[in-house]
Amino acid sequence: MIKGLYETHLFVEDLNRSVEFYKNILKLKICYVDELRKLTFFWVGNDQEFMLGLWEKPKNEIQPRHFAFRCDLDFILNEAVPFLKNNGLNPYNFLKNEFEKPMVFAWMPAISIYFHDPDGHELEFISILPGKAIPQLGVISYEDWLRINS
C-alpha cells in the first residue's frame, strides 16, 4: 500500500529567508510558489519524487521539526561537514557531544550528521550502509562500524 513518503511541510517565520536557505545552500529546486498564501514548494531529489513545502507563519505557530535528506555515503563521509561549515552551519552528531563526525545507527544501519535550518528545524544528512544491522551496538563511530563489519 504505502511506497514511500512524498511530501512534508514546515512552518517558517520568514519565507524569503527560508527559500534562500533551501534553494541556495541545500540546492533544492523550487517547483511552486503561492505568494498570496505565502508558501513555496521544492522538489527533493528528482522532480516529482519528493516535495518539501514551506509555509510562512507567525513565530508562535512554529514548532521545530526533524527530517532527514537521503545522501550518498561518499558525501556524508567526505563532504557533509565541510559543506555545512562553509555555509555557516554547525554540524553535530546524534549524541550531541560536540563531536562533528557522522555517527552510525547500527540498528539500521545508517550514517548521519545533523544541522539546523534558520527556524531551528533539525535536519539530517543520512545514508544507508551496506551490511547487516546490529541493534545492540546502538550509535557508534564509522570507524568502529568498519572494524566490526570487516
Short mmCIF file of C-alpha atoms in Angstrom, two decimals:
data_model
loop_
_atom_site.label_atom_id
_atom_site.label_comp_id
_atom_site.label_asym_id
_atom_site.label_seq_id
_atom_site.Cartn_x
_atom_site.Cartn_y
_atom_site.Cartn_z
CA MET A 1 0.00 0.00 0.00
CA ILE A 2 2.44 2.76 1.14
CA LYS A 3 5.51 3.02 -1.07
CA GLY A 4 7.32 5.99 0.44
CA LEU A 5 6.97 9.46 1.85
CA TYR A 6 6.07 12.01 -0.82
CA GLU A 7 5.63 15.34 0.92
CA THR A 8 6.29 17.14 4.17
CA HIS A 9 5.69 20.73 5.27
CA LEU A 10 7.50 23.13 7.58
CA PHE A 11 6.27 26.37 9.07
CA VAL A 12 8.87 29.14 8.78
CA GLU A 13 8.96 32.66 10.19
CA ASP A 14 10.46 34.40 7.14
CA LEU A 15 9.62 32.65 3.86
CA ASN A 16 12.18 34.61 1.83
CA ARG A 17 14.99 33.72 4.26
CA SER A 18 14.00 30.06 4.24
CA VAL A 19 13.65 29.94 0.44
CA GLU A 20 17.17 31.34 0.18
CA PHE A 21 18.44 28.63 2.57
CA TYR A 22 16.76 25.67 0.87
CA LYS A 23 17.38 26.94 -2.67
CA ASN A 24 20.87 28.42 -2.44
CA ILE A 25 22.50 26.38 0.32
CA LEU A 26 20.79 22.98 0.07
CA LYS A 27 20.30 23.36 -3.71
CA LEU A 28 16.66 22.25 -3.80
CA LYS A 29 14.62 23.14 -6.89
CA ILE A 30 11.56 25.36 -6.49
CA CYS A 31 8.53 23.75 -8.09
CA TYR A 32 5.66 26.02 -6.95
CA VAL A 33 5.22 29.43 -5.33
CA ASP A 34 1.99 30.93 -3.99
CA GLU A 35 2.73 34.49 -2.90
CA LEU A 36 -0.83 35.11 -1.70
CA ARG A 37 -0.74 32.18 0.75
CA LYS A 38 2.98 32.71 1.47
CA LEU A 39 4.20 29.23 0.56
CA THR A 40 6.89 27.68 -1.59
CA PHE A 41 7.31 24.04 -2.61
CA PHE A 42 10.61 22.38 -3.56
CA TRP A 43 11.41 19.14 -5.31
CA VAL A 44 13.75 16.96 -3.27
CA GLY A 45 15.71 14.54 -5.41
CA ASN A 46 14.26 14.14 -8.89
CA ASP A 47 11.22 16.16 -9.97
CA GLN A 48 8.02 14.65 -8.58
CA GLU A 49 9.97 12.23 -6.36
CA PHE A 50 9.53 14.06 -3.04
CA MET A 51 8.29 17.50 -2.10
CA LEU A 52 9.07 19.91 0.73
CA GLY A 53 6.62 22.74 1.41
CA LEU A 54 7.49 25.88 3.36
CA TRP A 55 4.64 27.93 4.81
CA GLU A 56 5.21 31.33 6.40
CA LYS A 57 3.58 31.55 9.83
CA PRO A 58 3.96 33.73 12.92
CA LYS A 59 6.85 32.66 15.17
CA ASN A 60 4.48 31.43 17.90
CA GLU A 61 2.98 28.89 15.45
CA ILE A 62 6.34 27.34 14.55
CA GLN A 63 7.31 24.12 16.30
CA PRO A 64 10.71 22.77 15.27
CA ARG A 65 10.51 19.50 13.34
CA HIS A 66 13.02 16.90 12.23
CA PHE A 67 13.56 15.15 8.93
CA ALA A 68 16.47 13.63 7.03
CA PHE A 69 17.73 14.06 3.49
CA ARG A 70 18.99 10.83 1.89
CA CYS A 71 22.54 11.35 0.57
CA ASP A 72 25.34 9.30 -0.94
CA LEU A 73 27.75 7.69 1.52
CA ASP A 74 30.73 9.47 -0.03
CA PHE A 75 29.05 12.84 0.56
CA ILE A 76 28.38 12.02 4.23
CA LEU A 77 31.95 10.78 4.82
CA ASN A 78 33.92 13.36 2.88
CA GLU A 79 31.87 16.44 2.10
CA ALA A 80 28.97 16.96 4.51
CA VAL A 81 30.83 18.51 7.45
CA PRO A 82 32.95 20.89 5.32
CA PHE A 83 29.85 21.76 3.25
CA LEU A 84 27.87 22.64 6.38
CA LYS A 85 30.70 24.66 7.94
CA ASN A 86 31.40 26.53 4.69
CA ASN A 87 27.74 27.57 4.69
CA GLY A 88 27.81 28.82 8.27
CA LEU A 89 26.00 25.80 9.70
CA ASN A 90 27.05 23.85 12.79
CA PRO A 91 27.20 20.10 12.18
CA TYR A 92 26.62 17.78 15.11
CA ASN A 93 26.05 14.09 15.67
CA PHE A 94 23.10 12.27 17.20
CA LEU A 95 24.77 12.16 20.61
CA LYS A 96 25.19 15.97 20.62
CA ASN A 97 28.59 15.52 22.22
CA GLU A 98 30.26 18.33 20.22
CA PHE A 99 31.89 15.69 18.03
CA GLU A 100 31.36 16.80 14.42
CA LYS A 101 31.94 13.44 12.76
CA PRO A 102 28.99 11.47 11.37
CA MET A 103 27.81 8.57 13.54
CA VAL A 104 26.34 5.17 12.66
CA PHE A 105 22.94 3.97 13.81
CA ALA A 106 23.81 0.29 13.95
CA TRP A 107 20.15 -0.79 14.11
CA MET A 108 19.52 0.39 10.52
CA PRO A 109 22.50 0.54 9.65
CA ALA A 110 22.93 4.15 8.51
CA ILE A 111 25.36 7.02 8.97
CA SER A 112 24.29 10.61 9.51
CA ILE A 113 25.17 14.16 10.53
CA TYR A 114 22.74 16.81 11.83
CA PHE A 115 22.31 20.58 11.45
CA HIS A 116 19.60 23.25 11.81
CA ASP A 117 17.77 25.45 9.32
CA PRO A 118 17.14 29.17 10.03
CA ASP A 119 13.96 28.37 12.01
CA GLY A 120 15.55 25.74 14.23
CA HIS A 121 14.20 22.71 12.36
CA GLU A 122 16.59 19.80 12.88
CA LEU A 123 17.80 18.48 9.54
CA GLU A 124 19.90 15.44 8.86
CA PHE A 125 22.00 14.08 6.01
CA ILE A 126 21.74 10.27 6.09
CA SER A 127 22.99 7.32 4.07
CA ILE A 128 22.07 3.66 4.49
CA LEU A 129 25.16 1.49 4.95
CA PRO A 130 25.82 -1.92 3.46
CA GLY A 131 25.88 -4.77 5.92
CA LYS A 132 23.58 -6.33 8.43
CA ALA A 133 22.01 -4.31 11.22
CA ILE A 134 23.43 -4.87 14.71
CA PRO A 135 20.91 -3.12 17.00
CA GLN A 136 22.72 -3.94 20.23
CA LEU A 137 25.62 -1.67 19.19
CA GLY A 138 23.48 1.47 19.42
CA VAL A 139 25.12 4.58 17.97
CA ILE A 140 28.80 4.16 17.16
CA SER A 141 31.58 5.77 15.13
CA TYR A 142 32.02 4.88 11.48
CA GLU A 143 35.49 3.57 12.28
CA ASP A 144 34.02 1.15 14.84
CA TRP A 145 31.37 0.11 12.33
CA LEU A 146 34.03 -0.69 9.73
CA ARG A 147 36.13 -2.59 12.27
CA ILE A 148 33.14 -4.72 13.32
CA ASN A 149 31.98 -5.32 9.73
CA SER A 150 35.35 -6.16 8.16
#
